[in-house]
GROMACS .gro file of C-alpha atoms in nm:
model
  420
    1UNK     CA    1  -5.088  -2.065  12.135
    2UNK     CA    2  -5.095  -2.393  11.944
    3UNK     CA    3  -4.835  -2.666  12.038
    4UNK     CA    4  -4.753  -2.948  11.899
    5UNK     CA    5  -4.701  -3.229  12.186
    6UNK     CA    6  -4.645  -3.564  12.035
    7UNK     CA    7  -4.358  -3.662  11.788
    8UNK     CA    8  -4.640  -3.824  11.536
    9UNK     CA    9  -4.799  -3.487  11.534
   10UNK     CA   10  -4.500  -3.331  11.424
   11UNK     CA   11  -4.396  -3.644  11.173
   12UNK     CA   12  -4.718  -3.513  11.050
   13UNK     CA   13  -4.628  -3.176  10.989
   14UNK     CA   14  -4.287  -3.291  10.816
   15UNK     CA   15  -4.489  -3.468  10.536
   16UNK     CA   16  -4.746  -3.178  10.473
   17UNK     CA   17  -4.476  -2.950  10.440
   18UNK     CA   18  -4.310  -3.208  10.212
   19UNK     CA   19  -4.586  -3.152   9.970
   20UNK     CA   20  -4.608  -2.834   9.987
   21UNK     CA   21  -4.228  -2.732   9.966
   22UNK     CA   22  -4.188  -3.025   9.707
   23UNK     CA   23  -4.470  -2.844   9.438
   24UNK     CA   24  -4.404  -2.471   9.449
   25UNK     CA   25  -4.053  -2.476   9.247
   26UNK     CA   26  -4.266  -2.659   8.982
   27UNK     CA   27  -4.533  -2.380   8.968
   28UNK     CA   28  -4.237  -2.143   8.903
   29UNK     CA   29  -4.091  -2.361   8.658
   30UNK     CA   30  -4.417  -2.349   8.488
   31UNK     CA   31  -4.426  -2.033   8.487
   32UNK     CA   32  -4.091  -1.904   8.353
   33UNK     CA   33  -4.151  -2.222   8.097
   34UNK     CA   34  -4.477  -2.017   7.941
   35UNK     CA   35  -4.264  -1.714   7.941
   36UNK     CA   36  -4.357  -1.525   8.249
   37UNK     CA   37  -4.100  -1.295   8.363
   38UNK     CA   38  -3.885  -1.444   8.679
   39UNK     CA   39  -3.928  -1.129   8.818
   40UNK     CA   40  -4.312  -1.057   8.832
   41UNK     CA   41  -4.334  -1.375   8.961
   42UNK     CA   42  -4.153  -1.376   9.240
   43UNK     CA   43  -4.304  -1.011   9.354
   44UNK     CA   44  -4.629  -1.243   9.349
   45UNK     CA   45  -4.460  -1.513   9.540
   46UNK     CA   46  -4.346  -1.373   9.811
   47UNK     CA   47  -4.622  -1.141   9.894
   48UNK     CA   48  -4.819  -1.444   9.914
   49UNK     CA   49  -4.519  -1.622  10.162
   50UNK     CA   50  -4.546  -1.310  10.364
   51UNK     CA   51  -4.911  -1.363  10.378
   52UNK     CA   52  -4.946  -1.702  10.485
   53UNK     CA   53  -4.690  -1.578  10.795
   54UNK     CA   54  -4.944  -1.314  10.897
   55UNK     CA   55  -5.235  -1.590  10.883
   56UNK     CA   56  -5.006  -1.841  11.082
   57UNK     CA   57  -4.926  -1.602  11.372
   58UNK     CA   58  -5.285  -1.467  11.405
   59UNK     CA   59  -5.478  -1.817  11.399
   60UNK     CA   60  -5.231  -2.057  11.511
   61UNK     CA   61  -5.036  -1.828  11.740
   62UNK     CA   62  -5.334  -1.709  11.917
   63UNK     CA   63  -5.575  -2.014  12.030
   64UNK     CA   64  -5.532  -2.211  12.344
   65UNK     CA   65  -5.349  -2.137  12.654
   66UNK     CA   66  -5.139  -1.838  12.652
   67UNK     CA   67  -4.864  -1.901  12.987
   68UNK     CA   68  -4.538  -1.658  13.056
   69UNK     CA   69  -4.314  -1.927  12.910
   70UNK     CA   70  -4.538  -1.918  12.572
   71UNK     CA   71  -4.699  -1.627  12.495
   72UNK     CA   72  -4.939  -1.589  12.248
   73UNK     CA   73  -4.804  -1.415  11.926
   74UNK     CA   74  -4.948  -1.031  12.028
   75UNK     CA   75  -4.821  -1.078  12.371
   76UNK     CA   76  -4.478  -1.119  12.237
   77UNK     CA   77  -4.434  -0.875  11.990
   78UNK     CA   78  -4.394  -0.614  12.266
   79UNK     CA   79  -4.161  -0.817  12.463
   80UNK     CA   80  -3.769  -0.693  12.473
   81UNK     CA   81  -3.644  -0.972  12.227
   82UNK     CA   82  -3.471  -0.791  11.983
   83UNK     CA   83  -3.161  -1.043  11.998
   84UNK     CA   84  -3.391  -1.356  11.900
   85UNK     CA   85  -3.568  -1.135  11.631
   86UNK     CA   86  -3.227  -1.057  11.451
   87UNK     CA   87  -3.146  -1.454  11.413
   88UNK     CA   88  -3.531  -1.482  11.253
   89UNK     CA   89  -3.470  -1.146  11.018
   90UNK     CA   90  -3.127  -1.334  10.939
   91UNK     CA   91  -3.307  -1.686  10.894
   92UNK     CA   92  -3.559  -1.503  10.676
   93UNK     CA   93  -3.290  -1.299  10.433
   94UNK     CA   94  -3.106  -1.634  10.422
   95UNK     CA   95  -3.431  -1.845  10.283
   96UNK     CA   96  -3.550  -1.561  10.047
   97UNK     CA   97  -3.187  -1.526   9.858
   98UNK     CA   98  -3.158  -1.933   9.798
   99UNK     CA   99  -3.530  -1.900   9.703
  100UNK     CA  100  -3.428  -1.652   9.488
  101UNK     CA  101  -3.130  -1.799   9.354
  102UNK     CA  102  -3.313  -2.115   9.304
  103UNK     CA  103  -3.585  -2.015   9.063
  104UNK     CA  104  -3.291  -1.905   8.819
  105UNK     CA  105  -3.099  -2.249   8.904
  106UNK     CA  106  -3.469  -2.383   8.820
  107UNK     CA  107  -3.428  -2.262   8.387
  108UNK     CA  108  -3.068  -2.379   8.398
  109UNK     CA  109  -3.029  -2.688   8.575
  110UNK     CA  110  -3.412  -2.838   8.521
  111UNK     CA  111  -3.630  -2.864   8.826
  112UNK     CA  112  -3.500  -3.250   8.944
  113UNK     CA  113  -3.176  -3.181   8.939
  114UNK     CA  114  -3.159  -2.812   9.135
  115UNK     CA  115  -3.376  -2.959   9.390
  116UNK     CA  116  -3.169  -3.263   9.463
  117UNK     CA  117  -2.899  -3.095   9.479
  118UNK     CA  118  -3.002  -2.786   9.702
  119UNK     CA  119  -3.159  -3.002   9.911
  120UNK     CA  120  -2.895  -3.220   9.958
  121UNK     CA  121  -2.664  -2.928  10.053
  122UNK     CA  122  -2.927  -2.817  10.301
  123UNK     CA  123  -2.916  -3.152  10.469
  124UNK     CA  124  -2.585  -3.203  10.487
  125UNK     CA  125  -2.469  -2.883  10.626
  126UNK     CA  126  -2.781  -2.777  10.793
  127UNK     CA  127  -2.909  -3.110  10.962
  128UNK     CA  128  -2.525  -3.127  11.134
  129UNK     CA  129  -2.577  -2.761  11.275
  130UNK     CA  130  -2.928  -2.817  11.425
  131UNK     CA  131  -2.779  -3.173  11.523
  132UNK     CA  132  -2.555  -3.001  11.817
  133UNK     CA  133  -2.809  -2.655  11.854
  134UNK     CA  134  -3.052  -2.916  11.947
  135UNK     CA  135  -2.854  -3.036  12.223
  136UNK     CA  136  -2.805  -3.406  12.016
  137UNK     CA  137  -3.180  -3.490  12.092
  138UNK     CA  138  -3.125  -3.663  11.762
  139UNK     CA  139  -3.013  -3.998  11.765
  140UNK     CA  140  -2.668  -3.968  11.569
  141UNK     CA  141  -2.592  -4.292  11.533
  142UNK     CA  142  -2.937  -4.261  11.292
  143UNK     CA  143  -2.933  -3.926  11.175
  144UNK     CA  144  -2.575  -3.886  11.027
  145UNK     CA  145  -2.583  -4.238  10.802
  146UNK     CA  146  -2.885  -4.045  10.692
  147UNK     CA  147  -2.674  -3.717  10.604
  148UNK     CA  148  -2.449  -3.915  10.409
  149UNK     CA  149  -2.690  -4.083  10.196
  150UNK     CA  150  -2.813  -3.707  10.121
  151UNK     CA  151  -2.408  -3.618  10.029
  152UNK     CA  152  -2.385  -3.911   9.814
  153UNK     CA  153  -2.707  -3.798   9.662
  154UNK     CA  154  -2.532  -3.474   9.591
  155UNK     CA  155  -2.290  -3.578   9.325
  156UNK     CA  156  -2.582  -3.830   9.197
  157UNK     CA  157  -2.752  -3.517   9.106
  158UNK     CA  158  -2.485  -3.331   8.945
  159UNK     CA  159  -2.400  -3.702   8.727
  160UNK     CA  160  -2.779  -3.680   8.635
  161UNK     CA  161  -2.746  -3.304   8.536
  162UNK     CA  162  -2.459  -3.372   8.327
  163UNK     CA  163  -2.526  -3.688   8.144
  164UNK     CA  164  -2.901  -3.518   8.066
  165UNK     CA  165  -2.722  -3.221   7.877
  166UNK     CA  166  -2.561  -3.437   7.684
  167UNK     CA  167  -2.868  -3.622   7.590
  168UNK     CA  168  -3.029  -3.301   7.500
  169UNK     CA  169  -2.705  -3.182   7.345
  170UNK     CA  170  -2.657  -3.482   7.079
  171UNK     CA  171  -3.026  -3.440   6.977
  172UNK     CA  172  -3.009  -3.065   6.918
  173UNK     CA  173  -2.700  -3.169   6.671
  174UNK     CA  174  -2.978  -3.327   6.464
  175UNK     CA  175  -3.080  -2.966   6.398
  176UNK     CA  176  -2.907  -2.758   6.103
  177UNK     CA  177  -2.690  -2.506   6.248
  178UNK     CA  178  -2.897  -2.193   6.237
  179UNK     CA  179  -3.178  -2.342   6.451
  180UNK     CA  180  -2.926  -2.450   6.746
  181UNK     CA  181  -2.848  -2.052   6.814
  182UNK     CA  182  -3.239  -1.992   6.808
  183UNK     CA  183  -3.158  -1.723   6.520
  184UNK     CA  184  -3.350  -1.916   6.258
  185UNK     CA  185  -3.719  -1.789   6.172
  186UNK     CA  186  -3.995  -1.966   6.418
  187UNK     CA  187  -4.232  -2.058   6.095
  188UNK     CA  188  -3.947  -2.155   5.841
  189UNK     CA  189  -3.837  -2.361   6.118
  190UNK     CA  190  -4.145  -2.542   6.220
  191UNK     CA  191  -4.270  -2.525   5.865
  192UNK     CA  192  -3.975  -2.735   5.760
  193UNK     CA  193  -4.004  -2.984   6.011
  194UNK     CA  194  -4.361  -3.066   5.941
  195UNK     CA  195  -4.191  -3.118   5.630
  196UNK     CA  196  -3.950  -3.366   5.719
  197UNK     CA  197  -3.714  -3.142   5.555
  198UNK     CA  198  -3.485  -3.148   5.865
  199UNK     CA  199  -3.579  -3.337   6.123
  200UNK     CA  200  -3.778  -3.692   6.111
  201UNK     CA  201  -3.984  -3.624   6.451
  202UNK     CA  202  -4.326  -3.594   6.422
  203UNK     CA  203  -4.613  -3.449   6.602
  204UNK     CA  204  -4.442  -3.082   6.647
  205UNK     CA  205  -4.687  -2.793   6.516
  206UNK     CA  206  -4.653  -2.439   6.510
  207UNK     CA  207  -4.507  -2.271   6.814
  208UNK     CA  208  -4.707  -2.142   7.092
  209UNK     CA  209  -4.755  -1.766   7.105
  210UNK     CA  210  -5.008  -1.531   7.285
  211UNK     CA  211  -5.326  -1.632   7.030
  212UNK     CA  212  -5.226  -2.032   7.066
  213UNK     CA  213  -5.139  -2.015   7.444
  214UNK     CA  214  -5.223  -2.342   7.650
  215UNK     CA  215  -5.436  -2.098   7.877
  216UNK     CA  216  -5.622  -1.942   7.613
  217UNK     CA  217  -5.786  -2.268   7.432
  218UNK     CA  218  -5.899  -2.070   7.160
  219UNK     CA  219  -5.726  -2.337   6.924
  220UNK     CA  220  -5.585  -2.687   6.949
  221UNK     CA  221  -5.232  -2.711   6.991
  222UNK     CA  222  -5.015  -2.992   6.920
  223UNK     CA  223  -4.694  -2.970   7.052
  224UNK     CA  224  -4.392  -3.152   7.022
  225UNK     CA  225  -4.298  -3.490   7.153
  226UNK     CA  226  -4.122  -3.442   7.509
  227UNK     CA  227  -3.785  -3.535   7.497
  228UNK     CA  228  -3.734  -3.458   7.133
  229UNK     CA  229  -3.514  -3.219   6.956
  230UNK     CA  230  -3.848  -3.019   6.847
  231UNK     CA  231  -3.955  -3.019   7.191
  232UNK     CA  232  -3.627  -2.822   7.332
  233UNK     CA  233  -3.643  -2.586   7.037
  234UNK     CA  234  -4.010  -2.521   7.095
  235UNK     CA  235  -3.933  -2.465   7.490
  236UNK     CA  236  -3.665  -2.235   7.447
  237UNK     CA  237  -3.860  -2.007   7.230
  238UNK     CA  238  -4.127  -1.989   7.479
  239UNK     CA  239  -3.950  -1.950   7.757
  240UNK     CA  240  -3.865  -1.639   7.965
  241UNK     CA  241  -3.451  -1.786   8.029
  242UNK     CA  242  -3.285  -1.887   7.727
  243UNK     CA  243  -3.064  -2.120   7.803
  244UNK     CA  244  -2.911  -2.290   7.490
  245UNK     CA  245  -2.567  -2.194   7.441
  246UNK     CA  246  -2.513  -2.136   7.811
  247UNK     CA  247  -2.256  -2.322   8.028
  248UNK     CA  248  -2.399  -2.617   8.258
  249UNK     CA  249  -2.189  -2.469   8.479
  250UNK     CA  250  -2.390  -2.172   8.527
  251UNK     CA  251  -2.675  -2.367   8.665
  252UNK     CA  252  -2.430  -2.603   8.902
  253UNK     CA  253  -2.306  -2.256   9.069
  254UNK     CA  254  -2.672  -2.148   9.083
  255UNK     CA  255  -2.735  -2.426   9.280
  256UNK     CA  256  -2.450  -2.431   9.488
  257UNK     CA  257  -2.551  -2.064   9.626
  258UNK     CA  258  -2.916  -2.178   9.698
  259UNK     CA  259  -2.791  -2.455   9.869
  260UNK     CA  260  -2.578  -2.296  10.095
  261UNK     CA  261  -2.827  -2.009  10.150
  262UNK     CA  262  -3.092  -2.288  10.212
  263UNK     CA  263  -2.860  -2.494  10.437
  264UNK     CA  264  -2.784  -2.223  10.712
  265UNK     CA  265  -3.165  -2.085  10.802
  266UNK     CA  266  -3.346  -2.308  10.967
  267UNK     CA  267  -3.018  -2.323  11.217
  268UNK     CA  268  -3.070  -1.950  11.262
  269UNK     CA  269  -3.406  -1.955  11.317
  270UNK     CA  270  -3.340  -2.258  11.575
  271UNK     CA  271  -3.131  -2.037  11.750
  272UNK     CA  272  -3.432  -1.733  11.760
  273UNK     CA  273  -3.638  -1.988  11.863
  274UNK     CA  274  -3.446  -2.138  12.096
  275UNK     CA  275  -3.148  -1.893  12.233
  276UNK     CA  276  -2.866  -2.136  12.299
  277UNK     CA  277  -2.623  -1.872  12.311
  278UNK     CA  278  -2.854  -1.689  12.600
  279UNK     CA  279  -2.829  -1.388  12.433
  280UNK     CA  280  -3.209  -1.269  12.582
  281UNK     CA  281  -3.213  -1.041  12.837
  282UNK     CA  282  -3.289  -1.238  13.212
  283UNK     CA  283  -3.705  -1.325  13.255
  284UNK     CA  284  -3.752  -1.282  12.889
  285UNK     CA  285  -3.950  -1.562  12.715
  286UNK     CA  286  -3.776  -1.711  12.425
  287UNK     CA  287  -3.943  -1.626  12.111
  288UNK     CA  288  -4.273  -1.950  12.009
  289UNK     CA  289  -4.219  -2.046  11.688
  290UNK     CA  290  -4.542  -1.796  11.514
  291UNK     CA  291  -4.358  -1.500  11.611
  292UNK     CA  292  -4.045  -1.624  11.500
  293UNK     CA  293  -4.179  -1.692  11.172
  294UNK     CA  294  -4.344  -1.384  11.148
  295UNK     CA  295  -4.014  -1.199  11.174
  296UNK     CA  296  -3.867  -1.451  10.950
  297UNK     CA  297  -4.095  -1.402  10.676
  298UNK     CA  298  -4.100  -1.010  10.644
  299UNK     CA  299  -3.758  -0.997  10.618
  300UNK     CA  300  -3.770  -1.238  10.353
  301UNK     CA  301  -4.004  -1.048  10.173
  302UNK     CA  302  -3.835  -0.718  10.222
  303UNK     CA  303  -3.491  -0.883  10.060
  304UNK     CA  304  -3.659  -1.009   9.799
  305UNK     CA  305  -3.915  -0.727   9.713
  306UNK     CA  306  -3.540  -0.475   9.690
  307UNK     CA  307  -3.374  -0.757   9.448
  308UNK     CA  308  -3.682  -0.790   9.244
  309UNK     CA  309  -3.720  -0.415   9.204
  310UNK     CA  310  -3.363  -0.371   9.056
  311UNK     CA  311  -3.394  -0.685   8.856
  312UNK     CA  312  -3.703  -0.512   8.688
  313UNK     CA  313  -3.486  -0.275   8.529
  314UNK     CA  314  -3.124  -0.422   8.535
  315UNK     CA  315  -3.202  -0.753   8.446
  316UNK     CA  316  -3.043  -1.060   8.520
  317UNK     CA  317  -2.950  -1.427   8.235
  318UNK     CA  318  -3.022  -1.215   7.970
  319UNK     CA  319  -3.404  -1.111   8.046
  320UNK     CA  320  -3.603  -0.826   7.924
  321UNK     CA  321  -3.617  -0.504   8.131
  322UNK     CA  322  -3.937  -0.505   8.324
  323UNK     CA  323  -4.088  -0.161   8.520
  324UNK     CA  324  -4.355  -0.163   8.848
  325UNK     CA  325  -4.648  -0.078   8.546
  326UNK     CA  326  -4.553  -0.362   8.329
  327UNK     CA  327  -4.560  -0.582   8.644
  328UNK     CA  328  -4.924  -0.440   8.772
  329UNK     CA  329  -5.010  -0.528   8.417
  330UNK     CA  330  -4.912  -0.926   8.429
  331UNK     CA  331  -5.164  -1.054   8.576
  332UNK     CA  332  -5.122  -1.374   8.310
  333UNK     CA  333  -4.967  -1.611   8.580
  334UNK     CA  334  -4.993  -1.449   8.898
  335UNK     CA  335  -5.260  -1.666   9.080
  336UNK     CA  336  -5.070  -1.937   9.035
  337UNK     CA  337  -4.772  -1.779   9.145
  338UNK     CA  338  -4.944  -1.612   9.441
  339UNK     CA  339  -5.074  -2.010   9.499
  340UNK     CA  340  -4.683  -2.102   9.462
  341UNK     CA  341  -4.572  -1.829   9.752
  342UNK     CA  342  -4.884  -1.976   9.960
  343UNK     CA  343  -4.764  -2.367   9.934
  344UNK     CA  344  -4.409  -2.228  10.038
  345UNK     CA  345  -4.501  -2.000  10.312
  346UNK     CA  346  -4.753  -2.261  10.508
  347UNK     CA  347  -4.433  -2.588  10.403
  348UNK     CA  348  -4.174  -2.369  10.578
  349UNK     CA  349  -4.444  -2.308  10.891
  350UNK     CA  350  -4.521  -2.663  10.935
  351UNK     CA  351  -4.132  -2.774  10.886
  352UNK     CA  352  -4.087  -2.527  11.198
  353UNK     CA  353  -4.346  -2.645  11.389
  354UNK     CA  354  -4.256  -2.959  11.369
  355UNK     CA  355  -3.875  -2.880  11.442
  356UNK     CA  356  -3.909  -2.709  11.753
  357UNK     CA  357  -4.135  -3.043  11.892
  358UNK     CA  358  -3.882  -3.320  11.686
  359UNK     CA  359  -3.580  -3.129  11.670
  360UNK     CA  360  -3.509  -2.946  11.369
  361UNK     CA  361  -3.248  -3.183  11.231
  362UNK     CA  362  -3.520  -3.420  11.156
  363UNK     CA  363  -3.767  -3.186  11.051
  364UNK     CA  364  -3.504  -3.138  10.752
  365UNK     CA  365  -3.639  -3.431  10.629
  366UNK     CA  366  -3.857  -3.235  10.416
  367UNK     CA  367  -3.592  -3.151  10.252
  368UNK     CA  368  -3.740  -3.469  10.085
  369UNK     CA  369  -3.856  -3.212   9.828
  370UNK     CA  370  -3.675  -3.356   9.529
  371UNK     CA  371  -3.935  -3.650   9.531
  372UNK     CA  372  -4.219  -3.445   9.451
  373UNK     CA  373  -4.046  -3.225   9.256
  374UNK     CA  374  -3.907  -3.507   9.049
  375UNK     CA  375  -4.274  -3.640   9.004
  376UNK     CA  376  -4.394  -3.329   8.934
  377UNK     CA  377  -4.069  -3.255   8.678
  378UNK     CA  378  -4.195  -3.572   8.467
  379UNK     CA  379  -4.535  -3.551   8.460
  380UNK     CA  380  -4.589  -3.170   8.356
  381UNK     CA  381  -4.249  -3.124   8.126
  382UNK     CA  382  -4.128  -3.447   7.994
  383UNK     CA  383  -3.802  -3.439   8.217
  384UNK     CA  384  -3.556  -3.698   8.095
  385UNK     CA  385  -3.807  -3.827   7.799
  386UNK     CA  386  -3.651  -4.049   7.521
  387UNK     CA  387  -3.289  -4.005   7.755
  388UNK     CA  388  -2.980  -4.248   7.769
  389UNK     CA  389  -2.945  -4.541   7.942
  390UNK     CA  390  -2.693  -4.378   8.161
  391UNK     CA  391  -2.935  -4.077   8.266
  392UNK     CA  392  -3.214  -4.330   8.362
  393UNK     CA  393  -2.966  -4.554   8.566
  394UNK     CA  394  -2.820  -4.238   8.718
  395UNK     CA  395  -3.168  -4.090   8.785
  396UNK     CA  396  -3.318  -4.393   8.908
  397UNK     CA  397  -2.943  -4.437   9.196
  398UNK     CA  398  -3.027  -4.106   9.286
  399UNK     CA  399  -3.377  -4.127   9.362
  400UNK     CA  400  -3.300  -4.473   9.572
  401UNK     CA  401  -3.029  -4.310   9.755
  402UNK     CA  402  -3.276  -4.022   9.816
  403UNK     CA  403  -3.583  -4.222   9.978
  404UNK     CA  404  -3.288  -4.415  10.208
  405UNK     CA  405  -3.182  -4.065  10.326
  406UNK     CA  406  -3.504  -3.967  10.384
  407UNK     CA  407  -3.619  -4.290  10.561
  408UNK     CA  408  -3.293  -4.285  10.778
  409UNK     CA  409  -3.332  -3.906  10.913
  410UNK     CA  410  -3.710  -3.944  10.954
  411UNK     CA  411  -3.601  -4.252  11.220
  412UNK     CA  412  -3.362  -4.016  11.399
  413UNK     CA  413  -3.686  -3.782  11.545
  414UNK     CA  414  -3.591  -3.756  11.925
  415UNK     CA  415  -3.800  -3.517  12.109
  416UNK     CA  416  -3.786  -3.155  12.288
  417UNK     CA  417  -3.900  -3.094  12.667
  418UNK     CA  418  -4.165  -2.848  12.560
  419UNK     CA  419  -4.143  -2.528  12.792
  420UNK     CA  420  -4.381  -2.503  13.117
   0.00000   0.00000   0.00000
């Protein structure tokens, strides 16, 4: 089995799985942008999370030295740890609901904001709860100033969220009334503004549909300007979430859930992985991390394939009804939803492996997510284009508070006596 030995090892694994946990919410936002169903894609998503588990245990949990203390993964699965393997299963039902609940904070709340703010959540509750799990290998008087940069962060994000609706909010009023409800008709609509007749913006063309899909090139398409009235009316009638006309609030309490959800598993699957509460019977190894993570990972997939199934036909925000045949038939999407599932499944590996050398309060520095996401929010969908002055200054506080929270917990790494 592979271990990781030296705290810049497992610094290293922090930042890969920074970039991977950081891009996969924007694949989904993608996605559900282009008008994929939530629901086929995350049956695509997390069979590929479950996946990357499976290749994780078998390559990873298999080379090098197997001892009695670690085991290599096959070893273990016949050992008598069922007490260890219920904290994984509970980790891994935990991670796939805020998951879940995530990708439809993701339509609602734009991809910046949710992550900021479930991340923040995670990092305030769950760095404190690995802080004292880990037996305070962490230096506090480094890690906590840290945590409160990520709470202060926290009502950052929901300023940005707010004062961004707004924004969007005061240029939809540009629109005549009809058009605001999306019950006008898409080419007397579009028509009209190539017009002028309603709306002065230029550069918005006909909408996209199946034949004038970005992944089709079979004609140029000129879209909207981001940030522009046009531009919201064209993305909502793409989209597989409408979500003009719906509270802000609905994507704040979104959020909320994922963040909690997200907040409490890696502490349980510290505790699988590490048994303070010596609940393992007497000689039994504690569980490595690749079998942990195994566990971890079907049950996450199990959750979410019975949530998925019953959203296909009792649909969730207003979506179509879906069935297991229309969902064999999508393949329009699903590689890079499968790719999505992969960069998650491998991000929450390495954040594990680094945790259980580092101590997993500083490993939930990759909670840092919200920086690539951000990045990633901007380049491919024109978040906060042509915005107030008020959204930029409260985008740009957050984002400064973020990289200080992220600097502070990274210098709080301690390190674990690794088992002999």
């Amino acid at each position: 089995m592979y271990v990781i030995e030296s705290k810049t090892a497992a610094i290293g694994c922090m930042i890969l799985s920074l970039c991977c946990l950081g891009s996969w919410p924007a694949i989904l936002t993608l996605l559900e942008r282009r008008g994929r169903l939530p629901q086929h894609t995350f049956l695509d998503f997390t069979t590929a999370n479950l996946l990357s588990a499976i290749v994780i245990a078998f390559t990873l949990g298999e080379v090098g030295k197997s001892t009695f203390q670690t085991p290599d993964f096959t070893i273990q699965l016949l050992q008598d740890n069922w007490p260890s393997v219920l904290l994984a299963v509970v980790g891994g039902v935990l991670l796939s609901v805020g998951n879940l609940a995530t990708q439809y904070a993701l339509a609602f709340a734009g991809l910046p904001v949710t992550e900021v703010i479930t991340a923040s959540i995670t990092v305030v509750i769950g760095t404190t709860l690995n802080y004292f799990l880990d037996d305070k290998i962490n230096r506090a008087e480094v890690l906590f100033p840290g945590v409160g940069c990520f709470l202060i962060a926290v009502f950052l994000g929901a300023a940005v969220h707010y004062s961004n609706a707004a924004d969007v909010k005061a240029k939809l009023e540009s629109l005549p009334s009809e058009y605001k409800a999306g019950t006008h008709r898409e080419g007397d609509f579009y028509s009209s503004i190539r017009k002028g007749e309603d709306n002065p913006e230029k550069g918005l063309s006909l909408p996209l549909t199946e034949e004038t899909d970005l992944e089709s090139h079979e004609q140029p398409v000129e879209k909207a300007k981001a940030g522009t009235a046009g531009f919201f009316v064209e993305l909502e009638n793409k989209r597989a979430i409408k979500v003009f006309g719906k509270s802000i609030m609905i994507g704040l309490f979104l959020t909320l859930v994922a963040g909690t959800c997200l907040s409490l598993f890696s502490p349980a699957f510290n505790l699988a992985t590490n048994d303070q509460w010596s609940t393992l019977p007497k000689g039994v190894p504690k569980l490595v991390v690749y079998t942990a993570f195994f566990y971890f990972s079907i049950a996450g997939f199990l959750i979410a394939l019975i949530l998925n199934l019953i959203f296909l036909y009792r649909p969730m925000a207003g979506l179509a009804k879906s069935s297991l045949k229309k969902y064999v038939k999508d393949s329009k999407g699903r590689s890079w939803a499968v790719f999505a599932g992969f960069l998650c499944g491998f991000g929450n590996g390495l954040q594990f492996m680094g945790g259980q050398a580092a101590g997993y309060a500083a490993a939930d520095s990759v909670q840092a997510l919200p920086l690539v996401s951000t990045f990633w929010g901007i380049i491919l969908f024109g978040e906060y284009r042509r915005s107030s002055r008020r959204t930029y200054v409260l985008l740009v506080s957050m984002l400064l508070m973020f990289v200080a929270a992220v600097a502070i917990l990274m210098a709080s790494s301690g390190r674990r006596g690794h088992r002999k």
